[in-house]
Short mmCIF file of C-alpha atoms and ligand atoms in Angstrom, two decimals:
data_model
loop_
_atom_site.label_atom_id
_atom_site.label_comp_id
_atom_site.label_asym_id
_atom_site.label_seq_id
_atom_site.Cartn_x
_atom_site.Cartn_y
_atom_site.Cartn_z
CA UNK A 1 14.80 101.43 -176.24
CA UNK A 2 11.60 99.40 -176.33
CA UNK A 3 7.90 99.98 -176.70
CA UNK A 4 6.41 96.90 -175.08
CA UNK A 5 3.02 95.25 -175.33
CA UNK A 6 2.74 93.63 -171.89
CA UNK A 7 -0.29 91.33 -171.63
CA UNK A 8 -2.01 90.37 -168.38
CA UNK A 9 -0.30 93.17 -166.43
CA UNK A 10 -3.19 93.46 -163.95
CA UNK A 11 -2.75 89.87 -162.73
CA UNK A 12 -0.44 88.51 -160.06
CA UNK A 13 2.88 88.06 -161.89
CA UNK A 14 1.99 90.62 -164.57
CA UNK A 15 1.59 93.41 -162.01
CA UNK A 16 5.04 92.74 -160.52
CA UNK A 17 6.54 92.59 -164.01
CA UNK A 18 4.83 95.81 -165.05
CA UNK A 19 6.02 97.58 -161.90
CA UNK A 20 9.61 96.38 -162.45
CA UNK A 21 9.76 97.45 -166.11
CA UNK A 22 7.92 100.77 -165.66
CA UNK A 23 10.14 101.87 -162.77
CA UNK A 24 13.47 100.36 -163.88
CA UNK A 25 13.21 101.48 -167.50
CA UNK A 26 11.64 104.97 -167.59
CA UNK A 27 12.81 105.29 -171.21
CA UNK A 28 10.63 102.33 -172.26
CA UNK A 29 6.92 102.66 -172.96
CA UNK A 30 4.79 99.88 -171.47
CA UNK A 31 1.26 99.24 -172.76
CA UNK A 32 -0.62 96.83 -170.49
CA UNK A 33 -3.36 94.94 -172.38
CA UNK A 34 -5.59 93.13 -169.91
CA UNK A 35 -9.15 91.83 -170.13
CA UNK A 36 -9.64 92.28 -166.37
CA UNK A 37 -11.07 88.84 -165.71
CA UNK A 38 -11.78 87.91 -162.09
CA UNK A 39 -7.97 87.59 -161.72
CA UNK A 40 -7.10 91.01 -163.13
CA UNK A 41 -7.24 93.94 -160.74
CA UNK A 42 -6.08 97.49 -161.44
CA UNK A 43 -5.62 98.01 -157.70
CA UNK A 44 -2.48 95.87 -158.15
CA UNK A 45 -0.95 98.74 -160.16
CA UNK A 46 -2.22 101.75 -158.17
CA UNK A 47 1.31 102.95 -157.31
CA UNK A 48 2.47 103.18 -160.92
CA UNK A 49 -0.70 103.96 -162.88
CA UNK A 50 0.21 107.65 -163.29
CA UNK A 51 3.75 107.08 -164.56
CA UNK A 52 4.24 108.74 -167.97
CA UNK A 53 5.70 105.58 -169.56
CA UNK A 54 2.69 103.40 -168.56
CA UNK A 55 -0.57 103.02 -170.45
CA UNK A 56 -3.50 100.66 -169.79
CA UNK A 57 -5.84 99.16 -172.40
CA UNK A 58 -8.77 96.97 -171.37
CA UNK A 59 -9.10 94.27 -174.00
CA UNK A 60 -8.86 90.63 -174.94
CA UNK A 61 -5.71 89.09 -176.45
CA UNK A 62 -7.92 86.86 -178.63
CA UNK A 63 -9.31 90.01 -180.32
CA UNK A 64 -6.95 90.04 -183.32
CA UNK A 65 -8.38 93.29 -184.73
CA UNK A 66 -7.67 95.07 -181.44
CA UNK A 67 -4.14 93.65 -181.18
CA UNK A 68 -3.42 94.68 -184.79
CA UNK A 69 -4.68 98.18 -184.09
CA UNK A 70 -2.53 98.44 -180.94
CA UNK A 71 0.57 97.42 -182.93
CA UNK A 72 -0.16 100.18 -185.47
CA UNK A 73 -0.87 102.78 -182.83
CA UNK A 74 2.10 102.07 -180.52
CA UNK A 75 4.67 100.51 -182.92
CA UNK A 76 5.67 97.81 -180.46
CA UNK A 77 9.22 96.49 -180.60
CA UNK A 78 8.54 93.77 -178.02
CA UNK A 79 5.83 91.65 -176.47
CA UNK A 80 5.94 90.40 -172.87
CA UNK A 81 3.14 87.87 -172.90
CA UNK A 82 1.87 87.14 -169.39
CA UNK A 83 -1.93 86.98 -169.87
CA UNK A 84 -3.47 83.58 -169.28
CA UNK A 85 -6.12 81.66 -167.51
CA UNK A 86 -3.87 80.32 -164.77
CA UNK A 87 -5.75 78.21 -162.21
CA UNK A 88 -5.61 74.43 -162.64
CA UNK A 89 -8.88 73.78 -160.75
CA UNK A 90 -10.80 76.20 -162.99
CA UNK A 91 -9.33 74.47 -166.05
CA UNK A 92 -10.86 71.22 -164.85
CA UNK A 93 -14.34 72.74 -164.74
CA UNK A 94 -14.03 75.04 -167.80
CA UNK A 95 -11.28 73.83 -170.20
CA UNK A 96 -12.46 75.84 -173.22
CA UNK A 97 -11.79 79.17 -171.52
CA UNK A 98 -8.16 77.99 -171.19
CA UNK A 99 -7.87 76.84 -174.80
CA UNK A 100 -9.30 80.13 -175.93
CA UNK A 101 -7.13 82.54 -173.95
CA UNK A 102 -3.95 80.48 -173.65
CA UNK A 103 -3.83 78.92 -177.12
CA UNK A 104 -5.88 81.19 -179.42
CA UNK A 105 -4.78 84.30 -177.52
CA UNK A 106 -1.08 83.47 -177.87
CA UNK A 107 -1.53 82.68 -181.57
CA UNK A 108 -3.32 85.96 -182.15
CA UNK A 109 -0.47 87.95 -180.54
CA UNK A 110 2.10 86.07 -182.65
CA UNK A 111 0.08 86.70 -185.80
CA UNK A 112 -0.32 90.44 -185.15
CA UNK A 113 3.40 90.77 -184.32
CA UNK A 114 4.37 88.85 -187.46
CA UNK A 115 2.17 91.02 -189.67
CA UNK A 116 3.56 94.21 -188.12
CA UNK A 117 7.25 93.25 -187.93
CA UNK A 118 7.37 91.57 -191.35
CA UNK A 119 10.84 90.06 -191.65
CA UNK A 120 12.74 92.83 -189.89
CA UNK A 121 13.47 91.35 -186.48
CA UNK A 122 16.27 93.70 -185.42
CA UNK A 123 15.68 94.81 -181.81
CA UNK A 124 12.43 92.77 -181.70
CA UNK A 125 11.49 90.30 -178.95
CA UNK A 126 8.44 88.12 -178.43
CA UNK A 127 8.78 86.85 -174.85
CA UNK A 128 6.36 84.09 -173.84
CA UNK A 129 5.92 83.46 -170.11
CA UNK A 130 5.15 79.85 -169.37
CA UNK A 131 5.07 77.27 -166.63
CA UNK A 132 6.92 74.17 -165.42
CA UNK A 133 3.58 72.29 -165.54
CA UNK A 134 4.14 71.65 -169.27
CA UNK A 135 6.72 69.01 -168.25
CA UNK A 136 4.11 66.93 -166.38
CA UNK A 137 4.69 65.32 -163.01
CA UNK A 138 7.93 64.10 -161.39
CA UNK A 139 8.34 61.10 -159.10
CA UNK A 140 10.16 61.51 -155.82
CA UNK A 141 13.51 62.34 -157.46
CA UNK A 142 14.81 64.25 -160.47
CA UNK A 143 14.29 67.75 -161.88
CA UNK A 144 12.76 69.38 -164.96
CA UNK A 145 15.45 70.65 -167.35
CA UNK A 146 14.93 72.51 -170.63
CA UNK A 147 15.35 69.12 -172.36
CA UNK A 148 12.58 67.34 -170.42
CA UNK A 149 9.88 66.10 -172.81
CA UNK A 150 6.51 67.85 -172.58
CA UNK A 151 3.84 65.77 -170.80
CA UNK A 152 1.06 68.13 -169.69
CA UNK A 153 -1.71 66.49 -167.72
CA UNK A 154 -4.34 69.14 -166.92
CA UNK A 155 -6.34 71.28 -169.36
CA UNK A 156 -4.37 74.27 -168.01
CA UNK A 157 -0.94 72.74 -168.57
CA UNK A 158 -1.98 71.31 -171.93
CA UNK A 159 -3.10 74.76 -173.07
CA UNK A 160 0.21 76.28 -171.92
CA UNK A 161 2.15 73.48 -173.65
CA UNK A 162 0.22 74.13 -176.85
CA UNK A 163 1.03 77.83 -176.64
CA UNK A 164 4.75 77.07 -176.10
CA UNK A 165 4.69 74.84 -179.20
CA UNK A 166 3.12 77.57 -181.33
CA UNK A 167 5.69 80.11 -180.13
CA UNK A 168 8.53 77.67 -180.97
CA UNK A 169 6.95 76.91 -184.35
CA UNK A 170 7.12 80.63 -185.20
CA UNK A 171 10.84 80.59 -184.33
CA UNK A 172 11.62 77.54 -186.46
CA UNK A 173 9.37 78.52 -189.38
CA UNK A 174 9.83 82.30 -189.59
CA UNK A 175 13.00 82.80 -187.47
CA UNK A 176 10.69 84.81 -185.25
CA UNK A 177 12.59 86.45 -182.32
CA UNK A 178 11.08 84.43 -179.49
CA UNK A 179 12.18 83.72 -175.93
CA UNK A 180 10.36 81.37 -173.55
CA UNK A 181 10.68 80.83 -169.83
CA UNK A 182 9.06 78.07 -167.77
CA UNK A 183 8.78 78.91 -164.09
CA UNK A 184 7.82 77.01 -160.95
CA UNK A 185 5.13 78.07 -158.44
CA UNK A 186 5.23 81.74 -157.50
CA UNK A 187 4.10 83.32 -154.23
CA UNK A 188 4.01 86.88 -152.88
CA UNK A 189 1.83 90.01 -152.69
CA UNK A 190 -1.23 90.35 -155.00
CA UNK A 191 -1.58 86.56 -155.38
CA UNK A 192 -5.25 85.80 -155.95
CA UNK A 193 -6.65 83.84 -152.97
CA UNK A 194 -7.84 80.85 -154.96
CA UNK A 195 -4.23 79.54 -155.02
CA UNK A 196 -2.90 77.55 -152.06
CA UNK A 197 -0.77 80.12 -150.20
CA UNK A 198 -3.03 83.20 -150.33
CA UNK A 199 -6.11 81.02 -149.80
CA UNK A 200 -4.63 79.65 -146.58
CA UNK A 201 -3.48 83.08 -145.39
CA UNK A 202 -6.99 84.43 -145.99
CA UNK A 203 -8.63 81.49 -144.23
CA UNK A 204 -6.28 81.60 -141.23
CA UNK A 205 -7.09 85.30 -140.76
CA UNK A 206 -10.80 84.45 -140.87
CA UNK A 207 -10.61 81.19 -138.88
CA UNK A 208 -11.91 79.16 -141.81
CA UNK A 209 -10.91 75.60 -142.82
CA UNK A 210 -7.64 75.12 -144.72
CA UNK A 211 -8.54 72.68 -147.53
CA UNK A 212 -5.73 70.23 -148.29
CA UNK A 213 -6.22 68.07 -151.37
CA UNK A 214 -5.67 64.33 -150.85
CA UNK A 215 -2.99 63.61 -148.26
CA UNK A 216 -1.11 66.89 -148.75
CA UNK A 217 1.94 65.01 -150.01
CA UNK A 218 2.20 66.73 -153.40
CA UNK A 219 5.35 68.80 -153.78
CA UNK A 220 5.78 72.25 -155.32
CA UNK A 221 8.93 74.36 -155.83
CA UNK A 222 8.12 77.89 -154.58
CA UNK A 223 9.71 81.11 -155.85
CA UNK A 224 9.11 84.69 -154.64
CA UNK A 225 7.28 86.52 -157.41
CA UNK A 226 9.74 89.46 -157.54
CA UNK A 227 12.53 86.96 -158.22
CA UNK A 228 10.51 85.63 -161.16
CA UNK A 229 10.12 89.18 -162.48
CA UNK A 230 13.89 89.74 -162.11
CA UNK A 231 14.58 86.54 -164.04
CA UNK A 232 12.28 87.67 -166.86
CA UNK A 233 14.10 91.02 -166.94
CA UNK A 234 17.47 89.26 -167.29
CA UNK A 235 16.24 86.86 -169.99
CA UNK A 236 14.44 89.65 -171.87
CA UNK A 237 17.65 91.71 -172.06
CA UNK A 238 20.39 89.06 -172.18
CA UNK A 239 18.81 85.71 -173.05
CA UNK A 240 19.38 84.20 -176.47
CA UNK A 241 16.71 84.31 -179.19
CA UNK A 242 14.99 80.96 -179.75
CA UNK A 243 16.00 79.68 -176.31
CA UNK A 244 14.02 78.39 -173.37
CA UNK A 245 15.05 79.08 -169.77
CA UNK A 246 13.73 77.26 -166.71
CA UNK A 247 13.20 79.44 -163.62
CA UNK A 248 12.82 77.90 -160.16
CA UNK A 249 13.44 78.38 -156.48
CA UNK A 250 15.22 75.14 -155.49
CA UNK A 251 12.69 75.27 -152.70
CA UNK A 252 10.52 72.18 -152.51
CA UNK A 253 7.75 71.79 -149.97
CA UNK A 254 5.00 69.22 -149.55
CA UNK A 255 1.68 71.05 -149.35
CA UNK A 256 1.07 69.91 -145.79
CA UNK A 257 4.51 71.05 -144.56
CA UNK A 258 4.03 74.39 -146.28
CA UNK A 259 0.60 74.95 -144.75
CA UNK A 260 1.94 74.01 -141.30
CA UNK A 261 4.75 76.58 -141.74
CA UNK A 262 2.12 79.20 -142.64
CA UNK A 263 0.09 78.24 -139.56
CA UNK A 264 3.15 78.55 -137.33
CA UNK A 265 4.20 81.96 -138.67
CA UNK A 266 0.64 83.31 -138.58
CA UNK A 267 -0.01 82.17 -135.00
CA UNK A 268 3.07 84.19 -134.02
CA UNK A 269 2.13 87.24 -136.07
CA UNK A 270 -1.51 87.20 -134.94
CA UNK A 271 -0.46 86.48 -131.34
CA UNK A 272 -2.58 83.36 -131.26
CA UNK A 273 -1.77 80.41 -129.07
CA UNK A 274 0.71 78.01 -130.68
CA UNK A 275 -1.17 75.30 -132.65
CA UNK A 276 -4.38 77.35 -133.12
CA UNK A 277 -4.25 77.64 -136.92
CA UNK A 278 -3.18 74.02 -137.52
CA UNK A 279 -6.54 72.95 -136.11
CA UNK A 280 -8.10 74.53 -139.24
CA UNK A 281 -6.40 72.00 -141.55
CA UNK A 282 -9.08 69.96 -143.33
CA UNK A 283 -8.33 67.15 -145.78
CA UNK A 284 -10.65 67.34 -148.82
CA UNK A 285 -11.20 65.40 -152.04
CA UNK A 286 -8.05 65.32 -154.21
CA UNK A 287 -7.70 67.39 -157.40
CA UNK A 288 -8.45 65.27 -160.49
CA UNK A 289 -5.19 64.19 -162.16
CA UNK A 290 -3.21 65.92 -159.39
CA UNK A 291 0.48 66.17 -160.42
CA UNK A 292 2.66 64.71 -157.65
CA UNK A 293 5.79 66.83 -157.80
CA UNK A 294 7.33 69.77 -159.66
CA UNK A 295 11.00 70.73 -159.27
CA UNK A 296 13.03 72.93 -161.58
CA UNK A 297 16.68 72.70 -162.54
CA UNK A 298 17.57 76.35 -163.25
CA UNK A 299 21.28 75.70 -163.92
CA UNK A 300 21.14 77.10 -167.46
CA UNK A 301 19.78 80.43 -166.23
CA UNK A 302 22.40 80.59 -163.47
CA UNK A 303 25.36 79.61 -165.67
CA UNK A 304 24.41 81.63 -168.74
CA UNK A 305 22.88 84.74 -167.22
CA UNK A 306 23.94 84.69 -163.56
CA UNK A 307 20.41 84.69 -162.12
CA UNK A 308 19.74 83.27 -158.64
CA UNK A 309 16.75 83.69 -156.32
CA UNK A 310 17.41 86.58 -153.91
CA UNK A 311 15.16 85.52 -151.04
CA UNK A 312 15.16 82.52 -148.73
CA UNK A 313 11.68 81.02 -148.39
CA UNK A 314 11.18 81.73 -144.67
CA UNK A 315 11.92 85.41 -145.33
CA UNK A 316 9.76 85.52 -148.48
CA UNK A 317 6.78 83.88 -146.83
CA UNK A 318 7.09 86.16 -143.79
CA UNK A 319 7.11 89.22 -146.10
CA UNK A 320 4.11 87.80 -147.96
CA UNK A 321 2.07 87.19 -144.79
CA UNK A 322 2.88 90.73 -143.59
CA UNK A 323 1.69 92.12 -146.92
CA UNK A 324 -1.67 90.34 -146.62
CA UNK A 325 -2.08 91.42 -143.00
CA UNK A 326 -1.37 95.02 -143.99
CA UNK A 327 -3.65 94.90 -147.05
CA UNK A 328 -6.87 93.45 -145.67
CA UNK A 329 -8.95 95.82 -147.85
CA UNK A 330 -7.43 94.29 -151.01
CA UNK A 331 -8.12 90.82 -149.68
CA UNK A 332 -11.73 91.66 -148.68
CA UNK A 333 -12.42 93.20 -152.06
CA UNK A 334 -11.16 90.28 -154.15
CA UNK A 335 -12.84 87.72 -151.91
CA UNK A 336 -16.31 89.26 -152.21
CA UNK A 337 -19.00 88.58 -154.81
CA UNK A 338 -18.23 86.09 -157.56
CA UNK A 339 -15.29 84.64 -155.72
CA UNK A 340 -17.58 83.53 -152.91
CA UNK A 341 -19.75 81.63 -155.40
CA UNK A 342 -16.68 79.98 -156.93
CA UNK A 343 -15.40 79.02 -153.51
CA UNK A 344 -18.72 77.42 -152.47
CA UNK A 345 -18.83 75.40 -155.69
CA UNK A 346 -15.17 74.32 -155.61
CA UNK A 347 -15.14 73.23 -151.99
CA UNK A 348 -18.73 72.06 -151.72
CA UNK A 349 -19.48 73.92 -148.53
CA UNK A 350 -16.28 72.99 -146.63
P1 NAD B 1 -3.27 85.54 -163.05
O1 NAD B 1 -4.42 84.62 -163.25
O2 NAD B 1 -3.03 86.13 -161.72
O3 NAD B 1 -3.37 86.77 -164.07
C1 NAD B 1 -3.71 86.62 -165.40
C2 NAD B 1 -3.99 87.98 -165.99
O4 NAD B 1 -4.33 87.80 -167.39
C3 NAD B 1 -5.19 88.70 -165.35
O5 NAD B 1 -4.89 90.06 -165.16
C4 NAD B 1 -6.29 88.54 -166.38
O6 NAD B 1 -7.25 89.59 -166.36
C5 NAD B 1 -5.51 88.53 -167.68
N1 NAD B 1 -6.21 87.83 -168.77
C6 NAD B 1 -6.80 86.61 -168.71
N2 NAD B 1 -7.37 86.31 -169.91
C7 NAD B 1 -7.11 87.37 -170.72
C8 NAD B 1 -7.41 87.65 -172.08
N3 NAD B 1 -8.11 86.79 -172.83
N4 NAD B 1 -6.99 88.81 -172.61
C9 NAD B 1 -6.28 89.69 -171.85
N5 NAD B 1 -5.98 89.49 -170.57
C10 NAD B 1 -6.39 88.34 -170.01
O7 NAD B 1 -2.02 84.74 -163.58
P2 NAD B 1 -0.53 84.66 -162.98
O8 NAD B 1 -0.51 83.65 -161.90
O9 NAD B 1 -0.03 86.03 -162.72
O10 NAD B 1 0.24 84.02 -164.23
C11 NAD B 1 0.75 84.86 -165.27
C12 NAD B 1 1.49 84.01 -166.28
O11 NAD B 1 2.55 83.31 -165.65
C13 NAD B 1 0.62 82.93 -166.93
O12 NAD B 1 0.99 82.82 -168.27
C14 NAD B 1 0.95 81.66 -166.16
O13 NAD B 1 0.76 80.54 -166.98
C15 NAD B 1 2.42 81.90 -165.87
N6 NAD B 1 2.95 81.26 -164.66
C16 NAD B 1 2.33 81.41 -163.45
C17 NAD B 1 2.89 80.84 -162.30
C18 NAD B 1 2.26 81.00 -160.94
O14 NAD B 1 2.73 80.37 -159.97
N7 NAD B 1 1.24 81.83 -160.77
C19 NAD B 1 4.07 80.10 -162.41
C20 NAD B 1 4.68 79.93 -163.67
C21 NAD B 1 4.11 80.54 -164.79
O1 DAU B 2 3.99 75.32 -161.27
C1 DAU B 2 3.55 76.54 -161.77
C2 DAU B 2 2.06 76.65 -161.61
O2 DAU B 2 1.79 76.85 -160.23
C3 DAU B 2 1.45 77.77 -162.44
O3 DAU B 2 1.64 77.49 -163.81
C4 DAU B 2 -0.05 77.91 -162.15
O4 DAU B 2 -0.57 79.02 -162.87
C5 DAU B 2 -0.21 78.14 -160.67
O5 DAU B 2 -1.59 78.23 -160.34
C6 DAU B 2 0.45 77.02 -159.87
O6 DAU B 2 -0.27 75.76 -160.04
P1 DAU B 2 -0.56 74.76 -158.82
O7 DAU B 2 -1.73 73.93 -159.18
O8 DAU B 2 0.69 74.09 -158.40
O9 DAU B 2 -0.92 75.86 -157.69
P2 DAU B 2 -2.08 75.89 -156.58
O10 DAU B 2 -1.78 77.03 -155.67
O11 DAU B 2 -3.44 75.82 -157.19
O12 DAU B 2 -1.85 74.53 -155.79
C7 DAU B 2 -0.61 74.26 -155.15
C8 DAU B 2 -0.70 72.88 -154.53
O13 DAU B 2 -1.66 72.91 -153.45
C9 DAU B 2 -1.22 71.82 -155.49
O14 DAU B 2 -0.56 70.60 -155.20
C10 DAU B 2 -2.70 71.71 -155.16
C11 DAU B 2 -2.74 72.01 -153.68
N1 DAU B 2 -3.97 72.69 -153.19
C12 DAU B 2 -4.40 73.78 -153.87
C13 DAU B 2 -5.54 74.44 -153.45
C14 DAU B 2 -6.06 75.64 -154.20
C15 DAU B 2 -4.61 72.22 -152.06
O15 DAU B 2 -4.20 71.23 -151.44
N2 DAU B 2 -5.73 72.88 -151.64
C16 DAU B 2 -6.24 73.96 -152.29
O16 DAU B 2 -7.28 74.51 -151.86
#
């Protein structure tokens, strides 16, 4: 039995995680604390919002008084910490927002949990969801393991690395019951269209340019978001306290090859002439400090807990495109208003 404080549940990964826990564990109570930034959207949870074991609170994880009060009110036995500022490009233009939410916010959750749990950690879990970007950038070979030294290179990854360090410090100092996972790039439904895959899907639908940073040779390791949620479920229930688990897809793509695959699949699905969408590819100024390559070695998770990705990429990306084509209202809504202003600024009119 758990009563879980799940943070950031209205975001991309958080909404899949919330859906998985609320439906798979009806005996658990899940309280979703989300500030509803531009990236948080309650539409992502429409299908489960009326479930009796689900409760939403709009609020900020940096608000220690609020988090303390929520612990008192709901008597949490676990925290699934997913809330974050998550977009690298935004961290380059506004680093303090990332330090605030990702570093101060994580520390405030740890502090409130520590005050409420005291020294009785039986059946308690503080699960911190993190990223492979903390390990820095790989050359053309090699993989990130749990032993790879931290070398974050963007304000986003530095803020996530700092939060990982604070979580680990609570384990070493107070024997706090922490678990951490560091995952590679996710894709799937409800992905906000500022990130590469949903941005390109949106732009292909609307015949807009597909902005590729630099030469498009940077490599990412893509994992279907529901597989990430399944991995978190396994680690939450069976992973060892104080341990870190890498999660990845063993699925590396250069950005340009990935975008060409999207173009190919979307031409077929939209019944456009072969090669139509590729003409939208536009090379733009590179991201500052752009990490070359990420690739995860998830052997520990496989050997210890038996987790493997369930979907092949071609199938996952086809499912994802279908979801966006069938949910144009969601896409139109999140791409209106403020997002348009952000887009104009980020891409300078391209
Ligand atoms: P997202 O940007 O889609 O969602 C973040 C959510 O957090 C939103 O609902 C937002 O409203 C909420 N939030 C932001 N600041 C908050 C605050 N101060 N208080 C309360 N809520 C706040 O992010 P995502 O892509 O779903 O990522 C979720 C987590 O997974 C992050 O910790 C991220 O670092 C990590 N992660 C993401 C990926 C990926 O590919 N997207 C990969 C590995 C790890
Ligand atoms: O590796 C995990 C990380 O993956 C997560 O921690 C982050 O929260 C998540 O945003 C993601 O970071 P990336 O920077 O890798 O994802 P993004 O979709 O922004 O970019 C993927 C690649 O595509 C990257 O090499 C930059 C490039 N890109 C991105 C955008 C938005 C482009 O070429 N053009 C674009 O317009």
